[in-house]
Amino acid sequence: QLKEVVVTSTKPLIRQEDDKSVVDPEPLAAASTNAYETMEKIPGIFIDQDGNIYLNGLSPAGVQINGRELRMSATDMATLLKSLPPNSIQKIELVRTPSAKYDASGGGGVVNIVLKKGIKIGLNGSVNTGMNQGVYGNQFIGLTLNNTTDKYNSYLNTQYNQNDGYSIVNTDRFLSIDTVLKQNAKTLSPNRSAYIGFGLGRNWTDRFELNYDARVSGQSFINSTNNESLLVKNAKQNLSAIGSLVNNDGSNFNFNQSIRSRLKLDSLGGEWTIDFSYNFIRASTDQQYNNSLLAGGFVSKGFGDFSNDRDFYTYQTDYKKKWKGVTVETGVKSSLLYFKNQSNYQRELNGKNIKDDFRTSQYTFKEQINAGYLQGSKTWCGVVLKVGTRVEQTIMQGEQKIPSDTSFSLNRTDAFPYVFLSRKLFKISGYELRGYLVYRKTISRPSYEFLNPFPRYIDPFLYETGNPSLRPQFTSNYEANISVDDKPIFAFGVNETKDIFTNVLYQSTENKQISYRTYDNLGKSRETYFRGIAVIPPGKAFFAVVGAQLNHNVYNGIYEQKPIVFDKATWTFFTFQSLKLDKLSTFTINGFWRTNGQQQFYELDNFGQLNSSLNRQFLNKKLTVTLSMNDIFFTNKNTFTLRQGSIYAVGFRENDTRRFGINIRYNFGVKPKEQKLDMLDADVKVN
């Protein structure tokens, strides 16, 4: 007579699994319009206005999707995440000190976004739509389908977004004691994006499965930037006043597909996986610019187009087996990246269009990374020890074809050790405290954009260029942390980094009004961080996560042939709180506040963001309506100060972050036909 058994349990927002923290995105996704907003709401991580994600300290974390690094810039990754549906994420893994199994790139840790697949029996899915409104607005609609049988599983995720927003950057750069260059820039950035993710898997036997996954996303945008530049002397006399209008009409296309197989070797967790993936990105932009005197008069104008093509292939195989009480993990990985950039510009001169040699370029870049790792773990009397080493060979080849040959090549091999120690400390009132000690060495490789010396135009007073002599930077991370019942509550760590390559600003020796951005290996730093989290466990009406992190950075280097030293401490406070108003309604608050912030050499004023949401379930819990308010007090904006040798500048930055939103989601499902239970059948499984 027993037809169904339902087992319920509380699900923590963040839990500790071995050497990583696992975030359940479901309570965050309810108040989000895309995956990027879900990431912003995770307690303890920070995303800057350029899309970089920070876990431990001042070095950005690497971002993976389903365990694969896509080798995309922070801006491109942010664009991809903004096209993902918020309910397409199964879990988010925060690996602050990655083991030897992970790529050695990035001293800031790894964020692995694991997407949902067909994980339920039968056909089920959801339809979601919503919008949020600030000065400008964002609207979206999406569909999710899952279908799983005994042998097959398939899924489909789709979403369409229409986004509008603005950003403001105002800067005062002091050229001398009495002369200031004032620049006020405002950018409008309307864009449209669409995403489709689908997959098919089959369980050939109880031990072997094969899966195919594909994701396609596209975006079109028409951005316009209006920049006014005033050269002022003695705070009164205007030496020059130039207005710059830049219009970018572009699009990008992202296609990723992968095939993954898994063979279960035994019932102890042993398995052999093989993974092959291919990622293609195409980005193209048509640009028009016009520089003119604000009082009337022509300075310069022109037009052009630029495009980037990126082909990225990855092959990886991993083997895991328990042998005589020791869990052995080993594997090899090879990735190959082809990158092609082409820019064609013309400028107007005496009523005629001529080739603009300063902006026209063409180059190709090839990067191959071959890696192998071996690590083993064993438990003695409750003490877990994991030791491993990863070896990576880096091969880079770059070729500038236009306007001149600036070819270079690099071939180097590096080893990256890893040590992990964990043991039970004691119990307090039934709660188990467990301690962890971790060490890892990592590398950050400069991309070809950082290396290519060809100058790239920004505005009449600023351009950027690469540095072909830039060396990779290495970071050694040491961390000790404590968790209670698999919930992380405290961490202390040290990041020691040498050969730091930093985005720096230099003043032209020929014209003090003009500066250029580039990258340099300026020195080394020692960063110490503390992180504490207090948790009220879920399960009752009120659940809360409240935490704080202190980053103290001591930097020593050489800038413009002079010593540069700074000692900076930054506090970050964060929280997530949830209150069940009744069985069908939940109110949440989340946010962060950062004091005396630092981003490379930029000193940031205090800033933060507080968000809230209220969701209510209807129609037997199938329909969920969520009202949200992001950046309630409009505090996610900051002033900044830049002191770099002869460069001294102050400024202000603001985005369209304060928004009210509504999210509507309807879940549906068709269960398979019920099967009669034969109580004499010993193989019957009840879920």
XYZ file of C-alpha atoms in Angstrom:
687
model
C 0.000 0.000 0.000
C 3.011 2.273 0.370
C 3.138 4.365 -2.816
C 5.422 7.279 -1.981
C 7.888 8.294 0.706
C 8.963 11.935 0.990
C 12.153 12.705 2.903
C 12.668 16.353 3.854
C 15.808 17.960 5.250
C 17.279 21.412 5.643
C 19.644 22.586 2.923
C 22.372 25.055 3.973
C 23.159 28.036 1.773
C 26.917 27.313 2.062
C 28.532 24.066 3.145
C 32.116 22.839 3.252
C 33.033 19.815 1.111
C 36.633 18.744 1.520
C 38.679 21.640 0.103
C 35.826 23.708 -1.360
C 32.687 25.593 -0.292
C 29.458 24.666 -2.089
C 26.708 27.264 -2.487
C 23.059 26.357 -3.014
C 21.881 29.043 -5.493
C 18.138 28.384 -5.174
C 17.326 31.058 -2.536
C 19.491 33.572 -4.425
C 18.103 32.781 -7.889
C 14.536 33.616 -6.815
C 15.430 37.330 -6.645
C 17.728 37.365 -9.718
C 17.079 37.950 -13.393
C 20.236 36.155 -14.584
C 23.134 34.056 -13.316
C 25.395 37.108 -12.922
C 23.003 38.658 -10.390
C 22.873 35.320 -8.537
C 26.668 35.393 -8.221
C 26.570 38.962 -6.872
C 24.351 37.864 -3.966
C 26.628 35.073 -2.633
C 27.850 36.039 0.867
C 31.617 36.470 1.049
C 32.471 37.045 -2.603
C 32.920 40.408 -4.305
C 32.414 41.306 -7.983
C 33.876 44.594 -9.162
C 32.354 46.827 -11.831
C 34.489 45.197 -14.536
C 33.164 41.686 -13.774
C 36.173 40.313 -11.854
C 35.228 37.905 -9.035
C 37.224 37.963 -5.770
C 37.222 35.169 -3.161
C 40.258 35.587 -0.898
C 41.947 38.846 -1.631
C 42.954 41.274 -4.330
C 43.623 38.745 -7.134
C 40.594 37.783 -9.282
C 39.406 34.175 -9.223
C 39.289 31.987 -12.302
C 35.779 31.108 -13.497
C 34.800 27.685 -14.799
C 31.528 26.313 -16.137
C 30.953 22.612 -15.448
C 34.603 22.288 -14.445
C 35.986 23.781 -17.658
C 37.973 26.996 -17.928
C 36.806 28.944 -20.982
C 39.804 31.336 -21.128
C 37.564 34.391 -21.461
C 38.150 37.904 -20.218
C 36.206 39.144 -17.190
C 34.013 41.270 -19.458
C 33.232 38.366 -21.804
C 32.503 36.041 -18.863
C 30.175 38.629 -17.323
C 28.347 38.883 -20.656
C 27.927 35.101 -20.768
C 26.660 34.903 -17.163
C 24.159 37.693 -17.815
C 22.624 35.570 -20.584
C 22.252 32.473 -18.362
C 18.870 31.876 -16.674
C 19.144 32.229 -12.875
C 17.495 28.840 -12.267
C 19.866 27.005 -14.628
C 22.548 26.650 -11.907
C 22.631 23.472 -9.845
C 25.414 24.580 -7.501
C 28.350 26.977 -7.251
C 31.699 25.712 -5.976
C 34.070 28.213 -4.347
C 37.581 26.731 -4.344
C 39.758 29.260 -2.574
C 42.843 27.023 -2.618
C 42.450 24.592 -5.562
C 44.013 21.134 -5.428
C 46.467 19.806 -7.997
C 43.499 18.550 -10.038
C 42.611 22.130 -10.988
C 44.453 24.373 -13.435
C 47.315 26.259 -11.806
C 46.306 29.583 -13.365
C 44.955 32.280 -11.077
C 46.087 33.003 -7.552
C 42.617 34.143 -6.499
C 41.021 30.692 -6.438
C 38.400 29.087 -8.689
C 34.653 29.614 -9.039
C 33.037 26.585 -10.697
C 29.452 27.067 -11.895
C 27.736 23.697 -12.284
C 24.682 23.923 -14.543
C 21.566 21.847 -14.112
C 20.856 18.877 -16.323
C 17.971 16.395 -16.395
C 18.060 15.452 -12.723
C 14.460 14.446 -11.973
C 12.404 11.462 -13.019
C 9.917 12.169 -15.788
C 9.260 15.355 -17.719
C 9.405 18.580 -15.757
C 10.395 22.177 -16.197
C 9.569 25.800 -15.569
C 8.608 28.998 -17.331
C 9.929 32.252 -15.936
C 9.587 35.886 -16.847
C 10.225 39.194 -15.177
C 11.763 42.635 -15.260
C 13.597 45.182 -13.149
C 13.650 48.930 -13.479
C 16.148 51.561 -12.500
C 16.857 54.627 -14.597
C 16.701 52.086 -17.409
C 15.166 48.622 -17.420
C 15.755 44.924 -17.977
C 13.193 42.347 -19.170
C 13.555 38.594 -19.630
C 11.643 35.404 -20.407
C 12.872 31.813 -20.252
C 11.944 28.134 -20.421
C 13.538 25.085 -18.788
C 12.741 21.447 -19.666
C 14.134 18.240 -18.146
C 13.320 14.668 -19.061
C 14.890 11.639 -17.397
C 14.203 7.949 -17.811
C 16.085 4.874 -16.673
C 18.531 5.110 -19.584
C 18.245 8.585 -21.070
C 18.311 12.123 -19.744
C 17.896 15.344 -21.684
C 17.413 19.016 -20.911
C 16.788 22.351 -22.582
C 17.356 25.843 -21.109
C 16.462 29.012 -22.977
C 16.325 32.673 -22.046
C 15.977 36.010 -23.811
C 17.130 39.250 -22.144
C 16.658 42.877 -23.030
C 19.002 45.056 -20.957
C 19.510 48.790 -20.727
C 21.801 50.677 -18.387
C 24.321 53.438 -17.989
C 27.719 54.077 -16.416
C 29.388 57.325 -15.408
C 33.133 57.855 -14.909
C 34.432 61.303 -13.953
C 38.186 61.864 -13.514
C 40.415 64.793 -12.558
C 44.059 64.166 -13.500
C 46.576 66.687 -12.156
C 49.203 67.419 -14.790
C 51.023 69.964 -12.628
C 50.423 72.021 -9.498
C 48.066 74.433 -11.284
C 46.821 72.400 -14.308
C 44.079 69.776 -14.240
C 42.601 67.593 -16.982
C 38.901 67.073 -16.182
C 37.128 64.253 -18.012
C 33.440 63.408 -17.647
C 32.220 60.308 -19.501
C 28.748 58.773 -19.650
C 28.017 55.520 -21.469
C 24.592 54.190 -22.461
C 24.652 50.436 -23.078
C 21.425 48.907 -24.420
C 21.844 45.276 -25.459
C 19.854 42.177 -26.341
C 20.936 38.626 -25.618
C 19.617 35.093 -26.136
C 20.786 31.798 -24.656
C 20.076 28.149 -25.466
C 21.575 25.237 -23.563
C 20.728 21.633 -24.303
C 22.112 18.183 -23.637
C 21.542 14.477 -24.039
C 22.939 11.674 -21.920
C 22.640 7.917 -21.815
C 23.435 5.330 -19.180
C 24.713 2.455 -21.322
C 25.179 0.257 -18.271
C 25.037 0.713 -14.509
C 28.699 1.704 -14.685
C 29.124 3.656 -17.931
C 27.464 6.903 -19.033
C 28.007 9.253 -21.966
C 26.815 12.877 -22.126
C 26.724 15.570 -24.782
C 26.182 19.230 -23.839
C 25.967 22.372 -25.951
C 25.418 26.052 -25.196
C 24.768 28.836 -27.678
C 24.466 32.503 -26.763
C 24.446 35.717 -28.713
C 24.333 39.407 -27.920
C 23.850 42.595 -29.888
C 24.554 46.060 -28.491
C 24.649 49.719 -29.461
C 26.785 51.584 -26.927
C 27.438 55.297 -26.994
C 29.956 57.199 -24.856
C 29.961 60.964 -24.515
C 33.220 62.271 -23.007
C 33.978 65.914 -22.238
C 37.629 66.817 -21.599
C 38.538 70.194 -20.087
C 42.108 71.370 -19.560
C 41.905 73.901 -16.712
C 44.626 76.134 -15.253
C 44.389 77.799 -11.834
C 40.869 76.345 -11.468
C 39.483 79.083 -13.756
C 41.206 79.345 -17.118
C 40.141 76.786 -19.751
C 43.121 75.993 -21.974
C 41.098 73.607 -24.146
C 37.700 71.920 -24.188
C 37.113 68.832 -26.340
C 33.987 66.709 -26.700
C 34.306 63.083 -27.813
C 31.389 60.982 -29.012
C 32.023 57.271 -29.616
C 29.326 54.915 -30.934
C 29.849 51.147 -30.921
C 27.436 48.925 -32.840
C 28.446 45.311 -32.285
C 27.586 41.729 -31.560
C 29.152 38.608 -30.135
C 28.427 34.917 -30.546
C 29.463 32.098 -28.213
C 29.186 28.395 -29.002
C 30.376 25.663 -26.653
C 29.970 21.915 -26.943
C 31.430 19.025 -24.996
C 31.371 15.242 -24.793
C 31.995 13.601 -21.442
C 32.139 9.938 -20.515
C 32.329 8.389 -17.059
C 33.127 4.825 -16.101
C 32.498 3.737 -12.508
C 35.328 1.460 -11.442
C 33.922 0.296 -8.109
C 31.492 1.134 -5.321
C 34.134 3.129 -3.387
C 34.044 6.190 -5.645
C 36.590 5.023 -8.202
C 35.955 6.372 -11.693
C 37.571 7.219 -15.020
C 36.343 10.276 -16.941
C 37.205 11.583 -20.400
C 36.168 15.064 -21.482
C 36.551 16.886 -24.792
C 35.190 20.401 -25.348
C 35.289 23.081 -28.029
C 34.470 26.762 -27.526
C 34.127 29.347 -30.281
C 33.679 33.072 -29.686
C 33.162 35.670 -32.383
C 32.967 39.366 -31.495
C 32.731 42.251 -33.954
C 32.103 45.978 -33.570
C 31.586 48.904 -35.924
C 32.803 52.134 -34.352
C 32.381 55.799 -35.172
C 34.093 58.598 -33.258
C 33.991 62.357 -33.424
C 36.270 64.740 -31.479
C 35.376 68.418 -31.625
C 35.952 71.633 -29.703
C 33.089 72.347 -27.329
C 33.132 75.985 -28.386
C 32.789 74.903 -32.008
C 35.396 73.611 -34.405
C 36.710 70.354 -35.829
C 39.426 68.235 -34.186
C 39.195 64.755 -35.670
C 36.741 62.037 -36.609
C 36.759 58.642 -38.201
C 35.267 55.204 -38.308
C 36.341 51.594 -38.304
C 35.594 48.031 -37.361
C 37.371 45.466 -35.226
C 36.766 41.762 -34.628
C 38.052 38.931 -32.438
C 37.843 35.213 -33.244
C 38.646 32.700 -30.521
C 38.838 28.892 -30.944
C 39.507 26.949 -27.770
C 39.953 23.147 -27.654
C 40.342 21.148 -24.453
C 41.005 17.468 -23.849
C 41.086 16.092 -20.314
C 41.057 12.677 -18.693
C 40.971 11.945 -14.950
C 41.393 8.677 -13.070
C 40.402 8.114 -9.434
C 40.902 4.870 -7.517
C 41.139 3.776 -3.906
C 44.102 1.460 -3.368
C 45.112 0.050 0.040
C 43.357 2.861 1.895
C 44.873 5.587 -0.301
C 42.697 7.507 -2.780
C 44.833 8.165 -5.853
C 43.861 10.820 -8.408
C 45.766 11.444 -11.605
C 45.095 12.910 -15.012
C 46.342 14.834 -18.011
C 44.964 17.862 -19.790
C 45.815 19.678 -22.990
C 44.263 22.954 -24.118
C 44.837 24.839 -27.349
C 43.739 28.441 -27.935
C 43.757 30.241 -31.288
C 43.064 33.978 -31.173
C 42.788 36.329 -34.146
C 42.275 40.094 -33.963
C 41.735 42.497 -36.829
C 41.113 46.269 -36.742
C 40.551 48.512 -39.770
C 40.148 52.272 -39.302
C 39.929 55.370 -41.446
C 40.067 59.000 -40.404
C 38.877 62.142 -42.130
C 41.533 64.587 -43.365
C 40.700 67.630 -45.494
C 37.339 66.143 -46.414
C 38.823 62.780 -47.474
C 38.999 59.425 -45.717
C 42.500 57.992 -45.345
C 43.836 54.920 -43.536
C 44.386 55.447 -39.810
C 47.703 53.716 -39.119
C 47.469 54.384 -35.380
C 44.304 52.299 -34.999
C 44.703 49.678 -37.756
C 46.253 46.369 -36.746
C 46.098 42.612 -37.252
C 47.616 39.859 -35.146
C 47.247 36.180 -34.299
C 48.010 34.383 -31.063
C 48.390 30.700 -30.213
C 48.605 29.291 -26.701
C 48.985 25.644 -25.733
C 49.067 24.369 -22.149
C 49.888 20.727 -21.442
C 49.404 19.553 -17.876
C 49.570 16.441 -15.742
C 48.881 15.906 -12.051
C 49.131 13.251 -9.382
C 47.707 13.475 -5.879
C 46.844 11.051 -3.128
C 44.807 11.255 0.069
C 44.539 9.029 3.106
C 42.723 9.122 6.443
C 44.471 8.131 9.698
C 42.418 8.216 12.906
C 40.185 10.993 11.593
C 43.037 12.992 10.031
C 42.807 13.526 6.257
C 46.028 14.237 4.344
C 46.040 15.062 0.637
C 49.308 15.763 -1.209
C 49.756 16.405 -4.901
C 51.745 18.121 -7.637
C 50.711 19.572 -10.977
C 53.169 20.188 -13.843
C 52.232 22.557 -16.660
C 53.999 23.363 -19.901
C 53.135 26.759 -21.416
C 53.742 27.417 -25.125
C 52.862 30.876 -26.494
C 53.340 32.227 -30.003
C 52.235 35.703 -31.083
C 52.523 37.368 -34.466
C 51.722 40.993 -35.281
C 51.079 41.294 -39.035
C 49.921 44.914 -39.302
C 51.450 47.501 -38.995
C 54.767 45.761 -38.210
C 56.133 42.426 -37.064
C 56.323 42.106 -33.272
C 56.419 38.320 -33.087
C 57.396 36.543 -29.881
C 57.388 33.001 -28.504
C 57.523 31.405 -25.046
C 58.055 27.840 -23.852
C 58.334 27.100 -20.135
C 57.493 24.309 -17.668
C 56.510 24.870 -14.027
C 55.562 22.668 -11.067
C 52.805 23.525 -8.586
C 52.704 21.585 -5.292
C 49.602 21.180 -3.127
C 49.128 20.052 0.502
C 45.796 19.632 2.323
C 45.330 18.559 5.955
C 42.014 18.147 7.772
C 41.007 16.752 11.134
C 38.162 16.803 13.611
C 38.902 19.240 16.443
C 36.143 18.662 19.004
C 32.377 18.868 19.539
C 30.430 21.672 21.187
C 26.784 21.018 22.093
C 26.584 18.326 19.446
C 28.212 20.440 16.703
C 31.406 19.056 15.153
C 34.274 21.494 14.582
C 36.755 20.541 11.874
C 40.017 22.255 11.015
C 41.771 22.572 7.637
C 45.304 23.549 6.566
C 45.972 24.156 2.863
C 48.970 25.210 0.735
C 49.008 25.823 -3.019
C 51.235 27.520 -5.584
C 49.615 29.113 -8.658
C 50.503 31.085 -11.786
C 48.862 33.993 -13.615
C 49.790 34.193 -17.279
C 49.568 37.447 -19.244
C 47.188 37.291 -22.190
C 48.276 38.471 -25.613
C 46.402 41.751 -25.124
C 48.781 42.394 -22.219
C 51.803 41.542 -24.401
C 50.989 43.133 -27.767
C 52.864 46.501 -27.987
C 50.563 48.010 -30.633
C 48.874 51.191 -29.228
C 45.060 51.183 -28.942
C 43.144 54.470 -28.921
C 40.887 55.286 -25.921
C 40.272 59.059 -26.158
C 42.276 62.144 -27.265
C 44.248 62.079 -23.994
C 44.644 58.343 -23.373
C 45.678 55.175 -25.215
C 46.734 51.699 -24.111
C 49.500 49.359 -25.199
C 50.893 45.959 -24.236
C 54.276 45.049 -22.813
C 56.088 42.197 -24.661
C 58.574 41.750 -21.785
C 55.836 41.018 -19.244
C 56.578 37.954 -17.089
C 54.005 35.627 -15.441
C 53.310 36.161 -11.760
C 53.421 33.405 -9.125
C 51.433 33.207 -5.895
C 51.879 30.942 -2.882
C 48.749 30.644 -0.741
C 48.601 29.362 2.839
C 45.224 29.034 4.576
C 43.835 27.664 7.827
C 40.066 27.446 8.257
C 37.443 25.948 10.547
C 33.960 24.646 9.774
C 31.072 23.613 12.024
C 28.930 20.744 10.712
C 30.297 21.396 7.200
C 29.572 25.131 7.435
C 32.705 27.348 7.122
C 32.959 29.881 9.965
C 36.566 31.126 10.111
C 39.618 31.378 7.855
C 43.074 32.898 8.072
C 45.387 33.015 5.065
C 48.441 34.540 3.446
C 49.049 35.233 -0.255
C 52.657 35.839 -1.275
C 52.931 37.089 -4.858
C 56.014 37.981 -6.881
C 56.430 39.584 -10.319
C 52.975 41.136 -10.008
C 51.753 42.383 -13.362
C 49.561 45.373 -12.780
C 47.591 47.746 -14.963
C 49.652 50.939 -14.696
C 49.331 54.427 -16.109
C 52.320 56.323 -17.492
C 52.567 59.903 -18.644
C 53.905 60.541 -22.130
C 57.396 62.040 -22.171
C 56.513 64.048 -25.281
C 53.182 65.493 -24.137
C 52.184 65.668 -20.461
C 48.521 65.902 -21.445
C 48.612 62.388 -22.918
C 48.933 59.199 -20.866
C 48.956 55.537 -21.761
C 47.879 52.385 -19.935
C 50.009 49.269 -19.973
C 51.092 46.367 -17.759
C 54.299 45.920 -15.789
C 55.955 43.533 -13.309
C 56.401 46.106 -10.575
C 57.185 44.161 -7.437
C 55.896 41.734 -4.842
C 53.249 41.721 -2.135
C 52.278 39.883 1.010
C 48.562 39.831 1.664
C 47.068 38.575 4.926
C 43.358 37.957 5.227
C 40.911 36.990 7.974
C 37.377 35.792 7.283
C 34.720 35.066 9.912
C 31.145 33.868 9.368
C 28.338 33.477 11.922
C 25.444 31.236 10.926
C 21.973 30.630 12.313
C 21.222 27.178 10.825
C 18.287 26.816 8.423
C 15.245 24.793 9.334
C 13.243 27.275 11.384
C 11.565 30.556 10.517
C 14.758 32.632 10.537
C 18.073 31.850 8.862
C 21.059 34.187 8.670
C 24.648 34.368 7.468
C 26.674 37.336 8.724
C 30.389 37.695 8.064
C 33.390 39.952 7.683
C 36.746 39.749 5.910
C 39.890 41.810 6.458
C 42.539 42.041 3.722
C 45.866 43.599 4.708
C 48.243 44.116 1.797
C 51.906 45.166 2.033
C 53.382 46.011 -1.380
C 56.989 46.717 -2.373
C 58.070 47.574 -5.905
C 59.759 49.931 -8.345
C 57.750 52.427 -10.390
C 59.342 54.973 -12.742
C 62.773 53.982 -11.348
C 61.629 54.898 -7.833
C 60.574 52.703 -4.889
C 56.830 52.378 -4.408
C 55.573 51.054 -1.062
C 52.102 50.957 0.418
C 50.439 49.282 3.371
C 46.665 48.978 2.995
C 43.869 47.309 4.995
C 40.384 46.709 3.578
C 37.292 45.484 5.454
C 34.381 43.746 3.735
C 31.142 42.990 5.609
C 28.457 40.748 4.111
C 25.161 39.131 5.058
C 22.306 36.958 3.844
C 19.132 36.704 5.964
C 15.893 34.839 5.316
C 12.620 34.996 7.264
C 9.668 32.676 6.604
C 6.568 34.838 7.069
C 4.337 31.770 6.701
C 4.423 28.442 4.874
C 4.217 30.142 1.472
C 6.052 33.463 1.917
C 9.727 34.302 2.503
C 11.482 37.639 2.960
C 15.256 37.898 2.337
C 17.947 40.547 2.728
C 21.495 40.325 1.393
C 24.298 42.756 0.806
C 27.884 43.858 1.426
C 29.826 46.921 2.578
C 33.505 47.532 1.766
C 35.616 50.131 3.564
C 38.844 51.714 2.313
C 38.780 49.473 -0.726
C 41.724 48.788 -2.973
C 41.814 47.612 -6.575
C 45.415 47.278 -7.745
C 46.790 50.842 -7.296
C 43.360 52.465 -7.063
C 42.202 53.509 -3.587
C 38.418 53.254 -3.348
C 36.110 55.077 -0.973
C 33.537 53.190 1.135
C 30.805 51.538 -0.929
C 28.382 48.619 -0.807
C 24.953 47.328 -1.714
C 21.849 46.161 0.159
C 19.205 44.044 -1.608
C 15.862 42.608 -0.472
C 13.202 40.303 -1.899
C 9.768 38.948 -1.013
C 8.482 35.776 -2.632
C 5.123 34.080 -2.380
C 3.997 30.677 -3.676
C 0.610 29.980 -5.264
C -1.248 27.140 -7.027
C -0.036 24.323 -4.804
C 3.493 25.814 -4.771
C 3.836 25.602 -8.552
C 3.731 29.370 -9.098
C 6.265 31.644 -7.376
C 6.124 35.439 -7.541
C 9.131 37.398 -6.265
C 9.398 41.144 -5.709
C 12.940 42.495 -5.325
C 14.835 45.711 -4.722
C 18.546 45.892 -5.565
C 20.918 48.515 -4.156
C 18.160 49.994 -2.009
C 20.176 52.995 -0.808
C 22.079 53.452 -4.110
C 25.450 53.016 -2.411
C 27.204 50.756 -4.948
C 29.208 53.651 -6.382
C 32.542 55.010 -5.297
C 35.150 57.678 -5.566
C 38.698 56.585 -6.340
C 42.195 57.960 -6.026
C 45.200 56.955 -8.114
C 48.729 57.771 -6.944
C 51.376 56.270 -9.244
C 54.687 58.108 -9.354
C 54.047 61.195 -11.464
C 50.370 60.267 -11.962
C 47.846 61.691 -9.513
C 44.134 61.459 -10.263
C 40.814 61.390 -8.406
C 37.471 60.325 -9.804
C 33.978 58.923 -9.395
C 32.231 55.864 -10.839
C 28.527 55.004 -10.915
C 26.295 52.430 -12.643
C 22.549 51.861 -12.972
C 22.416 49.517 -9.958
C 19.351 50.628 -7.939
C 16.420 48.702 -9.403
C 13.004 47.354 -8.476
C 12.061 44.000 -10.006
C 9.456 41.261 -10.307
C 10.119 37.621 -11.160
C 7.366 35.095 -12.004
C 8.116 31.381 -12.291
C 5.751 28.480 -12.907
C 6.958 24.909 -12.360
C 5.295 21.997 -14.131
C 5.937 18.292 -14.330
C 4.600 15.055 -15.739
C 5.584 12.007 -13.712
C 5.970 8.589 -15.341
C 3.175 6.090 -14.971
C 3.061 4.453 -11.572
C 4.378 0.932 -11.368
C 2.846 -1.693 -9.153
C 5.178 -2.605 -6.322
C 5.858 -6.269 -5.792
C 6.698 -6.475 -2.107
C 8.405 -9.814 -2.709
C 10.874 -8.224 -5.136
C 14.070 -7.532 -3.202
C 15.388 -5.144 -5.897
C 12.592 -2.578 -5.516
C 13.968 0.864 -4.618
C 11.789 3.418 -2.831
C 12.791 7.089 -3.188
